[in-house]
Coordinates of C-alpha atoms in Angstrom, one line a residue:
X1 CA -17.9 17.1 -6.0
X2 CA -17.1 16.8 -9.7
X3 CA -15.1 13.6 -10.6
X4 CA -13.1 13.8 -13.9
X5 CA -11.2 11.1 -15.7
X6 CA -10.0 10.2 -19.1
X7 CA -9.6 6.5 -18.1
X8 CA -12.2 4.2 -19.8
X9 CA -15.0 3.5 -17.4
X10 CA -17.3 1.8 -19.9
X11 CA -15.8 -1.6 -18.9
X12 CA -13.6 -3.3 -16.3
X13 CA -11.1 -4.5 -18.9
X14 CA -7.9 -3.7 -16.9
X15 CA -6.6 -2.4 -13.7
X16 CA -7.0 1.3 -14.5
X17 CA -10.6 0.8 -15.6
X18 CA -11.4 -1.1 -12.5
X19 CA -9.8 1.5 -10.3
X20 CA -11.8 4.4 -11.7
X21 CA -15.1 2.6 -11.7
X22 CA -14.4 1.5 -8.1
X23 CA -13.6 5.1 -7.1
X24 CA -16.8 6.3 -8.7
X25 CA -18.7 3.7 -6.8
X26 CA -17.1 4.5 -3.4
X27 CA -17.7 8.2 -3.9
X28 CA -21.3 7.7 -4.9
X29 CA -22.0 5.5 -1.8
X30 CA -20.4 8.0 0.6
X31 CA -23.3 9.7 2.3
X32 CA -21.4 12.9 2.8
X33 CA -20.6 13.4 -1.0
X34 CA -22.9 14.7 -3.6
X35 CA -21.2 13.3 -6.7
X36 CA -21.2 14.5 -10.4
X37 CA -19.1 13.0 -13.1
X38 CA -17.4 14.5 -16.2
X39 CA -16.0 11.7 -18.3
X40 CA -13.7 12.0 -21.3
X41 CA -14.0 8.6 -23.2
X42 CA -13.1 7.8 -26.8
X43 CA -15.9 8.2 -29.2
X44 CA -16.2 4.4 -29.4
X45 CA -16.6 4.2 -25.6
X46 CA -19.0 7.1 -25.1
X47 CA -22.3 5.2 -25.4
X48 CA -21.2 2.5 -22.9
X49 CA -19.9 5.2 -20.6
X50 CA -23.3 7.0 -20.7
X51 CA -25.0 3.7 -19.9
X52 CA -22.7 2.9 -17.0
X53 CA -23.3 6.3 -15.4
X54 CA -27.1 6.2 -16.0
X55 CA -27.3 2.8 -14.3
X56 CA -25.4 4.2 -11.4
X57 CA -27.9 7.1 -11.2
X58 CA -25.1 9.7 -11.3
X59 CA -25.7 13.1 -12.9
X60 CA -23.0 13.4 -15.5
X61 CA -21.5 14.9 -18.6
X62 CA -19.8 12.7 -21.2
X63 CA -17.6 14.5 -23.8
X64 CA -15.8 12.2 -26.3
X65 CA -12.2 13.0 -27.0
X66 CA -11.2 14.3 -30.4
X67 CA -9.1 11.8 -32.2
X68 CA -6.3 12.4 -34.7
X69 CA -6.2 15.9 -33.2
X70 CA -2.4 16.3 -33.0
X71 CA -1.4 19.3 -35.2
X72 CA 0.4 22.6 -34.9
X73 CA -1.5 25.6 -33.6
X74 CA -0.9 27.8 -36.7
X75 CA 1.4 28.2 -39.7
X76 CA 4.0 30.3 -38.0
X77 CA 7.7 29.2 -37.8
X78 CA 7.5 29.2 -34.0
X79 CA 4.4 27.0 -34.0
X80 CA 6.0 24.6 -36.4
X81 CA 9.2 24.3 -34.3
X82 CA 7.2 23.7 -31.1
X83 CA 5.1 21.0 -32.9
X84 CA 8.2 19.3 -34.2
X85 CA 9.9 19.3 -30.7
X86 CA 6.8 17.9 -29.0
X87 CA 6.5 15.2 -31.6
X88 CA 10.1 14.1 -30.8
X89 CA 9.9 14.0 -27.0
X90 CA 6.3 13.4 -26.0
X91 CA 5.4 11.2 -23.0
X92 CA 2.3 9.0 -22.5
X93 CA -1.1 10.6 -23.1
X94 CA 0.5 13.9 -24.1
X95 CA -0.5 13.5 -27.8
X96 CA -4.0 12.5 -26.9
X97 CA -4.4 15.6 -24.7
X98 CA -3.1 18.0 -27.4
X99 CA -5.6 20.7 -28.4
X100 CA -8.6 19.4 -26.3
X101 CA -9.8 22.7 -24.6
X102 CA -13.3 21.3 -24.3
X103 CA -12.5 19.8 -20.9
X104 CA -11.3 23.0 -19.3
X105 CA -14.4 24.7 -20.6
X106 CA -16.7 21.9 -19.4
X107 CA -15.1 21.7 -16.0
X108 CA -15.3 25.5 -15.4
X109 CA -19.0 25.5 -16.6
X110 CA -19.8 22.5 -14.4
X111 CA -18.2 24.1 -11.3
X112 CA -20.6 27.1 -11.8
X113 CA -23.7 25.1 -12.8
X114 CA -23.5 22.5 -10.1
X115 CA -22.0 24.9 -7.5
X116 CA -19.3 22.3 -6.8
X117 CA -16.9 22.6 -4.0
X118 CA -14.2 20.4 -5.4
X119 CA -12.9 18.6 -8.5
X120 CA -11.4 15.1 -8.1
X121 CA -9.0 14.3 -10.9
X122 CA -8.7 10.5 -11.2
X123 CA -5.4 9.3 -12.7
X124 CA -2.4 11.6 -13.0
X125 CA -2.5 11.9 -16.8
X126 CA -6.1 13.2 -16.7
X127 CA -4.5 16.5 -15.6
X128 CA -3.1 16.9 -19.1
X129 CA -6.6 17.5 -20.4
X130 CA -7.5 20.4 -18.1
X131 CA -4.4 22.6 -17.8
X132 CA -6.3 25.8 -17.1
X133 CA -8.3 24.2 -14.3
X134 CA -5.0 22.8 -12.9
X135 CA -3.5 26.3 -12.8
X136 CA -6.7 27.9 -11.4
X137 CA -7.9 28.5 -7.9
X138 CA -10.5 25.8 -7.9
X139 CA -10.0 23.3 -5.1
X140 CA -8.6 20.1 -6.5
X141 CA -7.6 16.6 -5.4
X142 CA -5.8 14.1 -7.7
X143 CA -5.5 10.3 -7.6
X144 CA -2.3 8.6 -8.6
X145 CA -2.2 5.0 -9.6
X146 CA 1.6 4.6 -9.3
X147 CA 4.9 6.3 -9.6
X148 CA 4.4 7.4 -13.2
X149 CA 7.8 8.9 -13.9
X150 CA 9.6 5.9 -12.4
X151 CA 7.4 3.4 -14.2
X152 CA 8.1 5.2 -17.5
X153 CA 11.8 4.9 -16.9
X154 CA 11.4 1.2 -16.3
X155 CA 9.7 0.9 -19.7
X156 CA 12.5 2.9 -21.3
X157 CA 15.1 0.6 -19.8
X158 CA 13.3 -2.4 -21.1
X159 CA 13.2 -1.0 -24.6
X160 CA 9.4 -0.6 -24.7
X161 CA 9.5 3.1 -25.7
X162 CA 9.6 4.2 -29.3
X163 CA 11.9 7.2 -28.8
X164 CA 15.6 6.9 -29.5
X165 CA 17.9 7.0 -26.4
X166 CA 18.4 10.8 -26.4
X167 CA 14.7 11.6 -27.0
X168 CA 13.6 9.1 -24.4
X169 CA 15.8 10.8 -21.7
X170 CA 14.2 14.1 -22.5
X171 CA 10.8 12.6 -22.6
X172 CA 11.3 11.0 -19.1
X173 CA 12.5 14.3 -17.6
X174 CA 9.5 16.1 -19.1
X175 CA 7.2 13.5 -17.6
X176 CA 8.9 13.8 -14.2
X177 CA 8.4 17.6 -14.3
X178 CA 4.8 17.3 -15.3
X179 CA 4.1 14.8 -12.5
X180 CA 5.7 17.1 -9.9
X181 CA 3.8 20.2 -11.2
X182 CA 0.4 18.3 -11.3
X183 CA 0.8 17.2 -7.6
X184 CA 1.9 20.7 -6.5
X185 CA -1.0 22.3 -8.2
X186 CA -3.5 20.2 -6.3
X187 CA -4.7 20.6 -2.7
X188 CA -4.5 16.9 -2.0
X189 CA -2.7 14.0 -3.6
X190 CA -4.2 10.6 -3.0
X191 CA -2.3 7.4 -3.7
X192 CA -3.9 3.9 -3.8
X193 CA -0.7 2.4 -2.3
X194 CA 1.6 3.9 0.4
X195 CA 4.5 3.0 -1.9
X196 CA 3.4 5.7 -4.4
X197 CA 3.2 8.7 -2.2
X198 CA 5.4 11.5 -3.7
X199 CA 8.1 12.4 -1.3
X200 CA 8.2 16.1 -2.4
X201 CA 4.6 16.7 -1.5
X202 CA 4.1 17.9 2.2
X203 CA 2.6 15.2 4.5
X204 CA -0.5 17.3 5.2
X205 CA -1.4 17.4 1.4
X206 CA -1.1 13.7 0.7
X207 CA -2.8 10.5 1.9
X208 CA -3.5 6.8 1.0
X209 CA -6.8 5.2 0.3
X210 CA -6.3 1.6 -0.5
X211 CA -9.1 0.3 -2.8
X212 CA -11.2 -2.7 -2.0
X213 CA -13.7 -4.5 -4.3
X214 CA -17.2 -5.7 -3.3
X215 CA -17.5 -9.4 -2.4
X216 CA -18.1 -11.8 -5.2
X217 CA -19.6 -15.3 -5.3
X218 CA -17.1 -17.0 -3.0
X219 CA -14.4 -19.5 -3.8
X220 CA -14.8 -23.1 -2.6
X221 CA -12.4 -26.0 -2.5
X222 CA -12.7 -28.4 -5.5
X223 CA -9.3 -30.1 -5.3
X224 CA -8.2 -29.0 -8.8
X225 CA -4.5 -29.0 -7.9
X226 CA -4.3 -25.9 -10.1
X227 CA -2.8 -22.4 -9.6
X228 CA -3.8 -19.6 -12.0
X229 CA -2.4 -16.2 -13.0
X230 CA -4.3 -13.5 -14.9
X231 CA -2.4 -10.7 -16.7
X232 CA -1.9 -9.4 -20.2
X233 CA 1.6 -10.3 -21.4
X234 CA 1.8 -7.0 -23.1
X235 CA 2.1 -5.2 -19.7
X236 CA 5.7 -5.7 -18.7
X237 CA 5.1 -6.6 -15.0
X238 CA 2.8 -9.4 -16.2
X239 CA 5.5 -10.6 -18.7
X240 CA 8.0 -10.8 -15.9
X241 CA 5.5 -12.8 -13.8
X242 CA 4.8 -15.2 -16.7
X243 CA 8.6 -15.7 -17.2
X244 CA 9.0 -16.5 -13.5
X245 CA 6.2 -19.0 -13.6
X246 CA 7.5 -20.7 -16.7
X247 CA 11.2 -20.7 -16.1
X248 CA 11.6 -20.8 -12.3
X249 CA 8.4 -22.1 -10.6
X250 CA 7.3 -24.8 -13.1
X251 CA 10.6 -26.7 -13.1
X252 CA 10.8 -26.6 -9.3
X253 CA 7.2 -27.9 -9.0
X254 CA 8.1 -31.1 -11.0
X255 CA 10.1 -32.3 -8.0
X256 CA 8.0 -31.1 -5.0
X257 CA 4.4 -31.0 -6.3
X258 CA 4.2 -33.1 -9.5
X259 CA 0.4 -33.0 -9.8
X260 CA 0.1 -29.2 -9.7
X261 CA -0.6 -27.3 -12.9
X262 CA -0.4 -23.6 -13.6
X263 CA -3.1 -21.9 -15.8
X264 CA -2.2 -18.6 -17.3
X265 CA -4.7 -16.1 -18.7
X266 CA -3.3 -13.3 -20.8
X267 CA -0.9 -15.2 -23.1
X268 CA -1.2 -18.1 -25.5
X269 CA 1.6 -20.6 -26.2
X270 CA 2.3 -18.6 -29.4
X271 CA 2.9 -15.4 -27.4
X272 CA 5.8 -16.7 -25.4
X273 CA 9.3 -17.9 -26.2
X274 CA 9.7 -21.6 -26.8
X275 CA 11.7 -22.0 -23.6
X276 CA 8.7 -20.8 -21.6
X277 CA 6.6 -23.8 -22.8
X278 CA 6.4 -26.4 -20.0
X279 CA 4.2 -29.4 -19.5
X280 CA 3.0 -28.0 -16.1
X281 CA 1.7 -24.8 -17.7
X282 CA -1.5 -24.3 -19.6
X283 CA -1.6 -21.0 -21.6
X284 CA -5.2 -20.0 -22.0
X285 CA -4.8 -16.9 -24.2
X286 CA -7.1 -14.0 -23.7
X287 CA -10.1 -15.6 -22.0
X288 CA -13.5 -14.1 -21.4
X289 CA -14.8 -13.0 -18.0
X290 CA -16.8 -16.2 -17.6
X291 CA -13.6 -18.3 -17.8
X292 CA -11.8 -16.0 -15.4
X293 CA -14.7 -16.0 -12.9
X294 CA -14.6 -19.8 -12.9
X295 CA -10.8 -19.8 -12.2
X296 CA -11.3 -17.5 -9.2
X297 CA -14.0 -19.7 -7.8
X298 CA -12.6 -23.2 -8.5
X299 CA -8.8 -23.3 -8.7
X300 CA -6.9 -24.1 -5.5
X301 CA -5.2 -20.7 -5.5
X302 CA -4.3 -17.6 -7.4
X303 CA -0.6 -16.9 -7.8
X304 CA 0.7 -13.3 -8.3
X305 CA 4.5 -13.2 -8.8
X306 CA 4.7 -9.5 -9.6
X307 CA 8.1 -7.9 -9.1
X308 CA 7.3 -4.2 -8.7
X309 CA 5.7 -2.4 -5.8
X310 CA 3.7 0.1 -7.9
X311 CA 0.1 0.9 -7.2
X312 CA -2.7 -1.7 -6.7
X313 CA -2.7 -5.2 -8.4
X314 CA -6.4 -5.3 -9.1
X315 CA -6.5 -9.1 -9.9
X316 CA -5.2 -9.6 -6.4
X317 CA -8.0 -7.3 -5.1
X318 CA -10.4 -9.5 -7.1
X319 CA -9.0 -12.6 -5.4
X320 CA -9.8 -11.0 -2.0
X321 CA -13.3 -10.3 -3.2
X322 CA -13.8 -13.9 -4.2
X323 CA -12.0 -15.2 -1.1
X324 CA -9.6 -17.1 -3.4
X325 CA -6.5 -18.3 -1.6
X326 CA -3.7 -16.0 -2.7
X327 CA 0.0 -16.9 -3.1
X328 CA 2.0 -13.8 -3.9
X329 CA 5.4 -12.3 -4.2
X330 CA 6.2 -10.2 -1.1
X331 CA 6.6 -7.2 -3.3
X332 CA 3.1 -7.5 -4.8
X333 CA 1.4 -8.2 -1.5
X334 CA 2.5 -4.7 -0.3
X335 CA -0.5 -3.3 -2.1
X336 CA -2.9 -5.1 0.2
X337 CA -1.7 -4.1 3.7
X338 CA -5.0 -4.9 5.3
X339 CA -5.2 -8.6 4.2
X340 CA -4.2 -11.4 6.5
X341 CA -3.6 -15.1 5.5
X342 CA -2.2 -14.6 2.0
X343 CA 1.0 -16.6 1.5
X344 CA 4.2 -14.8 0.3
X345 CA 7.6 -15.5 -1.1
X346 CA 10.4 -13.2 -2.4
X347 CA 10.1 -12.5 -6.1
X348 CA 12.5 -14.6 -8.2
X349 CA 12.9 -17.4 -5.5
X350 CA 11.4 -20.3 -7.5
X351 CA 12.5 -22.8 -4.9
X352 CA 10.8 -21.0 -2.0
X353 CA 7.6 -20.4 -4.1
X354 CA 7.5 -24.1 -5.1
X355 CA 7.9 -25.2 -1.4
X356 CA 5.0 -22.9 -0.4
X357 CA 2.8 -24.2 -3.2
X358 CA 3.5 -27.8 -2.4
X359 CA 2.5 -27.2 1.2
X360 CA -0.9 -25.6 0.4
X361 CA -2.1 -27.0 -2.9
X362 CA -4.6 -29.8 -2.4
X363 CA -4.6 -29.2 1.3
X364 CA -8.3 -28.4 2.0
X365 CA -7.8 -27.3 5.6
X366 CA -4.9 -25.0 4.8
X367 CA -6.6 -23.5 1.8
X368 CA -9.9 -22.9 3.6
X369 CA -7.9 -21.3 6.5
X370 CA -6.2 -18.9 4.1
X371 CA -9.5 -18.0 2.4
X372 CA -11.2 -17.5 5.8
X373 CA -8.4 -15.2 7.0
X374 CA -8.5 -13.2 3.8
X375 CA -12.3 -12.7 4.0
X376 CA -12.4 -11.8 7.7
X377 CA -9.6 -9.2 7.3
X378 CA -11.2 -7.8 4.2
X379 CA -14.7 -7.5 5.9
X380 CA -13.1 -5.6 8.8
X381 CA -11.4 -3.2 6.4
X382 CA -14.5 -2.6 4.3
X383 CA -16.5 -1.8 7.4
X384 CA -14.0 0.9 8.3
X385 CA -14.1 2.6 4.8
X386 CA -17.7 3.8 4.4
X387 CA -16.9 7.5 4.7
X388 CA -13.1 7.3 4.0
X389 CA -13.3 9.6 0.9
X390 CA -15.3 12.4 2.5
X391 CA -13.1 12.2 5.6
X392 CA -10.0 12.9 3.4
X393 CA -11.6 15.5 1.2
X394 CA -14.0 17.5 3.4
X395 CA -11.2 19.5 5.1
X396 CA -10.3 21.0 1.7
X397 CA -13.5 22.9 1.4
X398 CA -14.2 23.7 5.1

């Protein structure tokens, strides 16, 4: 199998990075898969990407993306008009993928050289970088992280897209068409959450593989009376979560759990509106991995008040790996269907969330019970997943 992605795998800086590195790891450990990797990092990430793949002992090709490569094909009037139109209505990753034929060339060469049976394209937008392979007869599977067209429309509605209203609508429709075509061109569509399976793809050509992370140094009760949240405020679901914590949960906690504090990583006090400042909240800014690791292992619980049901919330998956007691919105918890013990409340219900927090925070027996249930259910799931990828993909080449 050849694995191809344009997502940075040089670090675990965000959910997408974690997802791709985790998929590479699972594929590499599956005894029925002989894995090769073709990575398309930025030039700045290329050395670290090489190092990561060498340490994993995976045969690979790393081809840095060309940057500043967006230009018209030639000096004809038709080419100029096409270039101008694309500049006005592009969707995410489309400009980065413009005029990058090296990935089609490399994938076709690699298929012959390695005598590969299958290409796995990780992350929907990676398909933009290999349009010839997508149209060709090579067996292909694609991994989707969420409902891309729907997520993009959410961003448009929140005013986070640079296009004007008319151009944004065209851009959104173009993305929806690209997403549909990419899935139809593949022999298998794999979602990391059941919520993201495209309805227009036949059932026999789609499946769900819910990710899990390897166990970490486990959480232990230290009676901190602290909740924590981790999420870059620049990502709109995280911004919604921080707003909920600051304006709905924190005021309710004053009455029912006055000793509880909320630690937030991913925003500083300067990054939020003044009305989001509250004495029960500590904004820790963009902390390093050592600080985040300590929070997972020592705080009473992690809270994840995410509103949407897209994809996998990888900080929640990390909480499971640590065995950190998890308090989550019901919506976000849908991404971990195999986990038992985690505590849930409806997003937006500050009163219900505060009542739940007051019941468990500082309660050693309750917290250890939650952690134990999460760990036990996770271990059972992990033991069932050793050959999950080959079970799904082998029928494509038999």
